[in-house]
CSV table of N, CA and C in Angstrom, one decimal:
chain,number,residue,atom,x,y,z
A,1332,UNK,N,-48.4,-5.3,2.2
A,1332,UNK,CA,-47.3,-6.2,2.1
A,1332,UNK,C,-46.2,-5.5,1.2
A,1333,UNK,N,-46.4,-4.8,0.5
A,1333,UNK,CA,-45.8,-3.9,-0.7
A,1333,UNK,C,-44.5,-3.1,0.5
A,1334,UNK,N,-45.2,-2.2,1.5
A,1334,UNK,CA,-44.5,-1.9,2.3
A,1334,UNK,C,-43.5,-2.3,3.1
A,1335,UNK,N,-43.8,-3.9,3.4
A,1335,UNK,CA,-42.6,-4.8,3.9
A,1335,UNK,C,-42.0,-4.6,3.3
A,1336,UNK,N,-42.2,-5.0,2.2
A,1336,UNK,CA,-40.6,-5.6,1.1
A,1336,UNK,C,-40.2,-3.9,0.7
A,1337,UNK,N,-40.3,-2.9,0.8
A,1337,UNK,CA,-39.8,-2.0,0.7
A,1337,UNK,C,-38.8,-1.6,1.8
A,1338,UNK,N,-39.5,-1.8,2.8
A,1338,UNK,CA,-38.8,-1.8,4.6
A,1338,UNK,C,-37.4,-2.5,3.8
A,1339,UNK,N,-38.0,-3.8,3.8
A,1339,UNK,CA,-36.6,-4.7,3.8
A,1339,UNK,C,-35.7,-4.5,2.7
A,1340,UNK,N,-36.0,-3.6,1.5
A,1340,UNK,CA,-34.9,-3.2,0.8
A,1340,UNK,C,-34.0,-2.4,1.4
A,1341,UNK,N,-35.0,-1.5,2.1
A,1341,UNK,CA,-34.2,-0.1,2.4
A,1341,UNK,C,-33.3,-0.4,3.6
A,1342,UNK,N,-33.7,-1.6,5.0
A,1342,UNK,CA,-32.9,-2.2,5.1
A,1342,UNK,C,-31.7,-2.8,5.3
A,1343,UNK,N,-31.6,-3.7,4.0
A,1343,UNK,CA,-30.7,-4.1,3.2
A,1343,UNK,C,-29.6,-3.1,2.8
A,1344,UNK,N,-29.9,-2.0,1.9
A,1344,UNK,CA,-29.4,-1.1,1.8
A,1344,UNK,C,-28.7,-0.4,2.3
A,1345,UNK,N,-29.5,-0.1,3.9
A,1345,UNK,CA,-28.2,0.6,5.0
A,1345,UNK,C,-27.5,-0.1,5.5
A,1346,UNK,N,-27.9,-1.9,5.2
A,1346,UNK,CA,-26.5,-3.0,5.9
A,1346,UNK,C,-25.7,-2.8,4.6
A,1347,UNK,N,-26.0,-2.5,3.2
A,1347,UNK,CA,-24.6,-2.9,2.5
A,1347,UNK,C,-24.2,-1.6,2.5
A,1348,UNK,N,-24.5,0.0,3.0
A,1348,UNK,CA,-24.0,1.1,2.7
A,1348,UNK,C,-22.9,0.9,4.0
A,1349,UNK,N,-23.4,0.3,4.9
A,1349,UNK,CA,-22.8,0.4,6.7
A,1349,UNK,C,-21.7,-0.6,6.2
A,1350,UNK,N,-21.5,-1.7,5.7
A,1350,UNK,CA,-20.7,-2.2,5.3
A,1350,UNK,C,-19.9,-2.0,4.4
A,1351,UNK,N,-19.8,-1.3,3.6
A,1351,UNK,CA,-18.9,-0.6,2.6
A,1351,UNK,C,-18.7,0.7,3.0
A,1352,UNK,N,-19.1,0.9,3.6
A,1352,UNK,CA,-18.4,2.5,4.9
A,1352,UNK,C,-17.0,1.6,5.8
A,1353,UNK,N,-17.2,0.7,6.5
A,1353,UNK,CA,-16.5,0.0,7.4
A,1353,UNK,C,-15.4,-0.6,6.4
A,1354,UNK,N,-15.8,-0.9,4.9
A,1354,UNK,CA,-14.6,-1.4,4.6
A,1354,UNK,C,-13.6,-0.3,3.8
A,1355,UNK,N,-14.3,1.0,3.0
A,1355,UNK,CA,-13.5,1.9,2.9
A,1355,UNK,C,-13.3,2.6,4.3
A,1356,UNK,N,-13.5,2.0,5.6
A,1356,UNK,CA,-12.3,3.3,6.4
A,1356,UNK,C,-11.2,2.2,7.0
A,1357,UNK,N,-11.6,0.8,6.5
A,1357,UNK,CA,-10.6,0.0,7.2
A,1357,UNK,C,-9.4,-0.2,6.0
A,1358,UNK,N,-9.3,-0.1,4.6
A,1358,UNK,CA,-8.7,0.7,3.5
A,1358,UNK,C,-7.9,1.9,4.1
A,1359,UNK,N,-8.8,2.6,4.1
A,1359,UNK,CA,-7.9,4.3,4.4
A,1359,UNK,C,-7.0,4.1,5.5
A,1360,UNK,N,-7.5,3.2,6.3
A,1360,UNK,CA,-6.5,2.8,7.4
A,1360,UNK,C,-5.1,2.5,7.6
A,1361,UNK,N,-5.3,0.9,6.6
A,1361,UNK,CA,-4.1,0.5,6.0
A,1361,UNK,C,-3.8,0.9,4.9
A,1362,UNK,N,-4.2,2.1,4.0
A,1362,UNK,CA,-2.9,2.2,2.9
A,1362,UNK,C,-2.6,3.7,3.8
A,1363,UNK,N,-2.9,4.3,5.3
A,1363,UNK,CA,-2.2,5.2,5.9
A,1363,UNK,C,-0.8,4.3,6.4
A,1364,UNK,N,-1.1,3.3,7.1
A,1364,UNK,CA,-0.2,2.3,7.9
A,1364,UNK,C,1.0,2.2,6.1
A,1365,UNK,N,0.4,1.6,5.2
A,1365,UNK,CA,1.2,1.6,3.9
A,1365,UNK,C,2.1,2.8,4.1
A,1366,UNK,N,1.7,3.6,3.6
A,1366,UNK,CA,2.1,4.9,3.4
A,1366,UNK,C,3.4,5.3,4.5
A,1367,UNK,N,2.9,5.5,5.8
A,1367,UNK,CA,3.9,5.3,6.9
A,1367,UNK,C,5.1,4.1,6.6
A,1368,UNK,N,5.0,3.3,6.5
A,1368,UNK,CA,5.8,1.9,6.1
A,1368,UNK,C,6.8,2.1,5.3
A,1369,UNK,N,6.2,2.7,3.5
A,1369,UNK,CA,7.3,3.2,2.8
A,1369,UNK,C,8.2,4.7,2.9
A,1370,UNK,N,7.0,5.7,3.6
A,1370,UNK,CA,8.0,6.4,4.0
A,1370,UNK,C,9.0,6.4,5.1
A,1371,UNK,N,9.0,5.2,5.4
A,1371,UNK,CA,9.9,5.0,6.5
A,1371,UNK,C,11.6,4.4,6.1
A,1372,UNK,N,11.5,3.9,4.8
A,1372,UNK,CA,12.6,3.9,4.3
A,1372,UNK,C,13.2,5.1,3.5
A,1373,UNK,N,14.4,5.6,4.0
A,1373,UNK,CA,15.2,7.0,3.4
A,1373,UNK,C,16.7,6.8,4.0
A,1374,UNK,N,16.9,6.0,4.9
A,1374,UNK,CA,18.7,6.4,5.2
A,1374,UNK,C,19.5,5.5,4.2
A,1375,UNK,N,19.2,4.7,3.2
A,1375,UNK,CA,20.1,4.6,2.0
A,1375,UNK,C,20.5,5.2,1.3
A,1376,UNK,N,19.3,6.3,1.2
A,1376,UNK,CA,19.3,7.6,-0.2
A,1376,UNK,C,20.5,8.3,0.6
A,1377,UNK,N,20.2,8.5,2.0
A,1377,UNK,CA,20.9,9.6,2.5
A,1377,UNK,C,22.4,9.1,3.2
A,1378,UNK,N,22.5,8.0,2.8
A,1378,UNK,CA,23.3,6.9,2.6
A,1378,UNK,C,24.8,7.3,1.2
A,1379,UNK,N,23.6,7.2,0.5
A,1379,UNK,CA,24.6,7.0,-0.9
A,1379,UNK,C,24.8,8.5,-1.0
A,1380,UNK,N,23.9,10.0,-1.1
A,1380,UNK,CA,24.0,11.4,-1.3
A,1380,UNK,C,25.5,11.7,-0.3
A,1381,UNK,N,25.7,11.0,0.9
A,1381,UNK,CA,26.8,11.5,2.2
A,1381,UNK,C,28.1,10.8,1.2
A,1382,UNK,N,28.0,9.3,0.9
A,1382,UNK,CA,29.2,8.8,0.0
A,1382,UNK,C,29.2,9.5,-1.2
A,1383,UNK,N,28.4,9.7,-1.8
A,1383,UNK,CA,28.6,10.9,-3.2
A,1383,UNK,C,28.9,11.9,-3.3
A,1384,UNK,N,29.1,12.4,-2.2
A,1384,UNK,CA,29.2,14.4,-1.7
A,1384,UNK,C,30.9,14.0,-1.8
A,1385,UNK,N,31.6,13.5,-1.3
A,1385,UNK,CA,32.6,13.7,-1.1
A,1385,UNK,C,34.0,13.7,-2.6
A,1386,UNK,N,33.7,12.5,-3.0
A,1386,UNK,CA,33.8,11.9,-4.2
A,1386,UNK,C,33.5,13.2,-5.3
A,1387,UNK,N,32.0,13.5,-5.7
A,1387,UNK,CA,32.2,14.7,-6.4
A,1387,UNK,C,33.0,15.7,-6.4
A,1388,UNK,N,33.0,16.2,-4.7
A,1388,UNK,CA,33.9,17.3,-4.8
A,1388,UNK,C,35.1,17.2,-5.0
A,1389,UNK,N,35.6,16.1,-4.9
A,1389,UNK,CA,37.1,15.7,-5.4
A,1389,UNK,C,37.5,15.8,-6.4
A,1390,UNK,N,36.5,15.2,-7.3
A,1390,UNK,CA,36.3,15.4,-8.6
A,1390,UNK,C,35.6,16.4,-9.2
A,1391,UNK,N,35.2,16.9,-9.1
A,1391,UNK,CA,34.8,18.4,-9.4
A,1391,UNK,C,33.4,17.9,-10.6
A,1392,UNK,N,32.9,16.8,-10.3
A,1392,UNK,CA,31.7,15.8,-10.9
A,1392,UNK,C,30.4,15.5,-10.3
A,1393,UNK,N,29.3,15.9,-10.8
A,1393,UNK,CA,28.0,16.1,-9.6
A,1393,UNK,C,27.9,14.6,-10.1
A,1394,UNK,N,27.8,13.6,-11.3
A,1394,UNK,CA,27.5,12.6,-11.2
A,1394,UNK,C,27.5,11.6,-10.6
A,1395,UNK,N,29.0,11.8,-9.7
A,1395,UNK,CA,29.1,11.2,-8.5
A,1395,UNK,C,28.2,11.4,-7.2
A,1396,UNK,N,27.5,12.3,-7.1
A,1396,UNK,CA,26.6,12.8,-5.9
A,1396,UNK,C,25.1,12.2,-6.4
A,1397,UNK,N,25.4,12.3,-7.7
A,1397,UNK,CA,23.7,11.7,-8.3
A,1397,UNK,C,23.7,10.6,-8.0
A,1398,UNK,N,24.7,9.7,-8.7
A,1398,UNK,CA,25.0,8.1,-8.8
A,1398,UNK,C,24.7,7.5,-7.5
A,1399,UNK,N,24.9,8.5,-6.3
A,1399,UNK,CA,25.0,7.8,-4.5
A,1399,UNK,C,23.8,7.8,-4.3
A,1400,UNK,N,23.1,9.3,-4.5
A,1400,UNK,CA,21.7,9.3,-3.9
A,1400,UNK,C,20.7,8.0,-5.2
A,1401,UNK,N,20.8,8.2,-6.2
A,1401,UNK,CA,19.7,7.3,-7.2
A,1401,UNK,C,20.3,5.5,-6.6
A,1402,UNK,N,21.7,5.3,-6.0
A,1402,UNK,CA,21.3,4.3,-6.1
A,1402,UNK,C,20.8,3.7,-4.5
A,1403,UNK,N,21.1,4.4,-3.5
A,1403,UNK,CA,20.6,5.0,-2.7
A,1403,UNK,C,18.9,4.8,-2.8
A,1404,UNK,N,18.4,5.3,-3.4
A,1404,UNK,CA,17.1,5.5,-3.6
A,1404,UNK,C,16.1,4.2,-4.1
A,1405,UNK,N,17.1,4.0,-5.0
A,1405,UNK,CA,16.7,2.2,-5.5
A,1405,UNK,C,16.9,1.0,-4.6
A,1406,UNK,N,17.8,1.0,-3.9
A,1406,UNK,CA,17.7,0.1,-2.6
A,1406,UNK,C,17.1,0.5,-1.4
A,1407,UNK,N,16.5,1.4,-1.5
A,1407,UNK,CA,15.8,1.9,-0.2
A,1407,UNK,C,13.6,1.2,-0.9
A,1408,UNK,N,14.0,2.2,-2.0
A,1408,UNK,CA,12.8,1.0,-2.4
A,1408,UNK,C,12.5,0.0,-2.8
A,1409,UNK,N,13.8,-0.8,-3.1
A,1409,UNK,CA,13.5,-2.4,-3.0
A,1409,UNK,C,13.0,-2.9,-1.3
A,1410,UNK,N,14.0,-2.7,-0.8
A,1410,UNK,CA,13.6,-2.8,0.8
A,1410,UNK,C,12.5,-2.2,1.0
A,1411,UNK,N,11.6,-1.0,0.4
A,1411,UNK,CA,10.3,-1.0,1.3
A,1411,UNK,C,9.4,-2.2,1.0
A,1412,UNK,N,9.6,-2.1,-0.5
A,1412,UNK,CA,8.4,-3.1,-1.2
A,1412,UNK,C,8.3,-4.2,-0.6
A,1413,UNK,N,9.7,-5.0,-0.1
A,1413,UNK,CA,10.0,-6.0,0.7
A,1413,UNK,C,9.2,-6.1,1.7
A,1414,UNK,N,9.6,-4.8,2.6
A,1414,UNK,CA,9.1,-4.5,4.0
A,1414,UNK,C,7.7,-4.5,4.5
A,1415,UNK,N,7.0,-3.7,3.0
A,1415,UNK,CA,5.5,-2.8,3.4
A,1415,UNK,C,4.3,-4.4,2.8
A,1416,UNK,N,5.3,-5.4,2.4
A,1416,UNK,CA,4.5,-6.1,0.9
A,1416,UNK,C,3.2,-6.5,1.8
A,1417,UNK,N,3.4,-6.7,3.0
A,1417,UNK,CA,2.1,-7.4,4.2
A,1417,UNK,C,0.7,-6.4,4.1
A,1418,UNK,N,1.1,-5.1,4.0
A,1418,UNK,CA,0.3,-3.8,4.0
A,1418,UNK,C,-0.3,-4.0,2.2
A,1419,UNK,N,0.3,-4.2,1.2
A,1419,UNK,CA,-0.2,-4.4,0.0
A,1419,UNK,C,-1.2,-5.4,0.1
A,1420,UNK,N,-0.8,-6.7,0.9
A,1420,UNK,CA,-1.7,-8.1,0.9
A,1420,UNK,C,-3.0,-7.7,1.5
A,1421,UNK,N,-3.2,-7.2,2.2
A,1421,UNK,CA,-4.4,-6.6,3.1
A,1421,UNK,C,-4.9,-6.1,2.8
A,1422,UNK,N,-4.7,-4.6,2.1
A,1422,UNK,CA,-5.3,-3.5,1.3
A,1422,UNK,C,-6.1,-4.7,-0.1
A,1423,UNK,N,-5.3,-5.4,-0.6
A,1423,UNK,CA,-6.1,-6.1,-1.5
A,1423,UNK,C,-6.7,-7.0,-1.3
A,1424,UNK,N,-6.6,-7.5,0.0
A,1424,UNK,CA,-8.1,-8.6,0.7
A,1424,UNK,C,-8.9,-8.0,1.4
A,1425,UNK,N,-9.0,-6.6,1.9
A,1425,UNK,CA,-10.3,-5.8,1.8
A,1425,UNK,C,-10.6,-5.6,0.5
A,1426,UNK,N,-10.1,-4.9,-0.6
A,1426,UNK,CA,-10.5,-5.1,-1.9
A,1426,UNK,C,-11.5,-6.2,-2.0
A,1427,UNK,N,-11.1,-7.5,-2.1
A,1427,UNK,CA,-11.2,-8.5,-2.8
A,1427,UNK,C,-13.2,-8.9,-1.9
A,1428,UNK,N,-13.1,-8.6,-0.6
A,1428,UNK,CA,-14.2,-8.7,0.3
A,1428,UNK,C,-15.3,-7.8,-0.1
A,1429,UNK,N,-14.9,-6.4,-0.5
A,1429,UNK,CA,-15.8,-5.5,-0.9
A,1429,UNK,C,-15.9,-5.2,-2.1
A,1430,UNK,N,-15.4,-6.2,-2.9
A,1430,UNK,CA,-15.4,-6.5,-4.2
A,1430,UNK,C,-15.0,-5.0,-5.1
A,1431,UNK,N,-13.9,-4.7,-4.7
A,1431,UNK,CA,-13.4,-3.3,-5.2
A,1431,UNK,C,-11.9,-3.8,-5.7
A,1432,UNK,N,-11.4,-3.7,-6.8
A,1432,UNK,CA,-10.2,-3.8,-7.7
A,1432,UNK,C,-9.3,-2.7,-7.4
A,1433,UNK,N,-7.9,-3.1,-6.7
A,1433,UNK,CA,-7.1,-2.0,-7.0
A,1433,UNK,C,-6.6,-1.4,-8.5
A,1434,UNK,N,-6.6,-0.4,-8.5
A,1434,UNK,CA,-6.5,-0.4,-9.9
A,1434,UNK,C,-4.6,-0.7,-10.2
A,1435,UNK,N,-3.8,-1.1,-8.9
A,1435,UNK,CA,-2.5,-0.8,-9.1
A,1435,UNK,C,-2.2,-2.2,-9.8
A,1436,UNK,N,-2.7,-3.4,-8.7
A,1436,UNK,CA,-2.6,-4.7,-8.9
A,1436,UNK,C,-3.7,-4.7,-10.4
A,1437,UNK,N,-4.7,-4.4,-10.8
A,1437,UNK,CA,-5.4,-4.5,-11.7
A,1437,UNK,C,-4.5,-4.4,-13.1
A,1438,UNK,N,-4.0,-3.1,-13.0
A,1438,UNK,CA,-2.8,-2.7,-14.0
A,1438,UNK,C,-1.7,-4.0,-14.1
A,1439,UNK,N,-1.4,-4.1,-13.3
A,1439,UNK,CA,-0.3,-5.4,-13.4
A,1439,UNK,C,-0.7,-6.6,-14.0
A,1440,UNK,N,-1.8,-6.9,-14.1
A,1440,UNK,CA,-2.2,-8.1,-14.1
A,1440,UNK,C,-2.4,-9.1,-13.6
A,1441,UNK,N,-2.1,-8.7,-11.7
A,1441,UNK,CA,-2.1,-9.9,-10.7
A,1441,UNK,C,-3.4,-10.0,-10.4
A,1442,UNK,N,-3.2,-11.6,-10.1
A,1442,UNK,CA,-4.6,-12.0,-9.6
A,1442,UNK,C,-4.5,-11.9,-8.4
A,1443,UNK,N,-5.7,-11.5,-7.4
A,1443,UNK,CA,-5.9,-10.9,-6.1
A,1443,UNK,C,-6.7,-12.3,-5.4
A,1444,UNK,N,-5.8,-12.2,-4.5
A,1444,UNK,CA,-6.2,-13.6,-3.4
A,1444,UNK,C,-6.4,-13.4,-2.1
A,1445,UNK,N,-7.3,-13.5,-1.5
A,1445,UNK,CA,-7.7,-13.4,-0.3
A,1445,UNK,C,-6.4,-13.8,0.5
A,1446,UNK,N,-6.2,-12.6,1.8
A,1446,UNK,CA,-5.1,-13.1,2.8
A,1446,UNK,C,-6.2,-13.8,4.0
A,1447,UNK,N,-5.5,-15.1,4.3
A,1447,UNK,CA,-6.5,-15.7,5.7
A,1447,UNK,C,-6.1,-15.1,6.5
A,1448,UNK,N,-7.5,-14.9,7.5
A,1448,UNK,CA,-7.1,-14.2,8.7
A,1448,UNK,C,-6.3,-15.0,10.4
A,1449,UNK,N,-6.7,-16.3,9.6
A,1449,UNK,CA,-5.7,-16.8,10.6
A,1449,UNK,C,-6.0,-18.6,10.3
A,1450,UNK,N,-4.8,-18.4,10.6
A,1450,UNK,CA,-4.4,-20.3,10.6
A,1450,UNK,C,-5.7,-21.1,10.7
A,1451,UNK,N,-6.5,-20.9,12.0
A,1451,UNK,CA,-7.4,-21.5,11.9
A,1451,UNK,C,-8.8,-21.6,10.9
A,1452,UNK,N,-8.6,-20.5,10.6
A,1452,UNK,CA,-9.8,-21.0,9.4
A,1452,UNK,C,-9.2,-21.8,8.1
A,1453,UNK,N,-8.2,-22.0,8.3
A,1453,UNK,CA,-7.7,-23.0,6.6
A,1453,UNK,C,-8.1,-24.5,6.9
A,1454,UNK,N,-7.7,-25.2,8.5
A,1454,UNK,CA,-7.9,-26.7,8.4
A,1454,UNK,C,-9.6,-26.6,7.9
């Protein structure tokens, strides 16, 4: 009998190793989709560097070419965070399933809430 319950640890073991395989590649998945998402925002930066190029050289002032691209840069990342925020919520409800803490949201101090996967499971 010793031997059963050994069986059924080991088991056990390759359902929670097989399961936390599935949920780190379903992670790597979506913070790649993440990743694609925010680098997908840049024609603000290259936005404000095109309106700052001209302006400096008139003025004989790189500040002006800095001031285009940084602000440029700052509204391009407000809009991703906006954009990608769906890709954040997911990444942290696999988290929250495989009981793994982002350390990014962790740092912040937000509390991590399961995203439903669909309408119907709430009624």
């Amino acid at each position: 009998s010793q031997s059963g319950c050994r069986w059924h640890k080991r088991i056990a073991m390759t359902e929670k190793s097989a399961s936390e395989a599935a949920a780190a590649a379903e992670r790597m998945q979506l913070q790649s989709e993440y990743q694609d998402c925010l680098l997908s925002h840049w024609k603000l930066c290259a936005a404000g560097l095109a309106i700052g190029l001209p302006v400096a050289m008139k003025t004989r002032k790189h500040i002006y070419w800095a001031i285009g691209g940084i602000s440029g840069t700052m509204l391009d990342y407000v809009q991703a965070l906006e954009d990608c925020k769906g890709f954040r919520a997911r990444i942290a409800s696999v988290d929250l399933k495989s009981g793994v803490r982002d350390p990014l949201v962790a740092s912040a101090g937000m509390p991590v809430q399961p995203v439903p996967e669909s309408s119907d499971q709430q009624a």
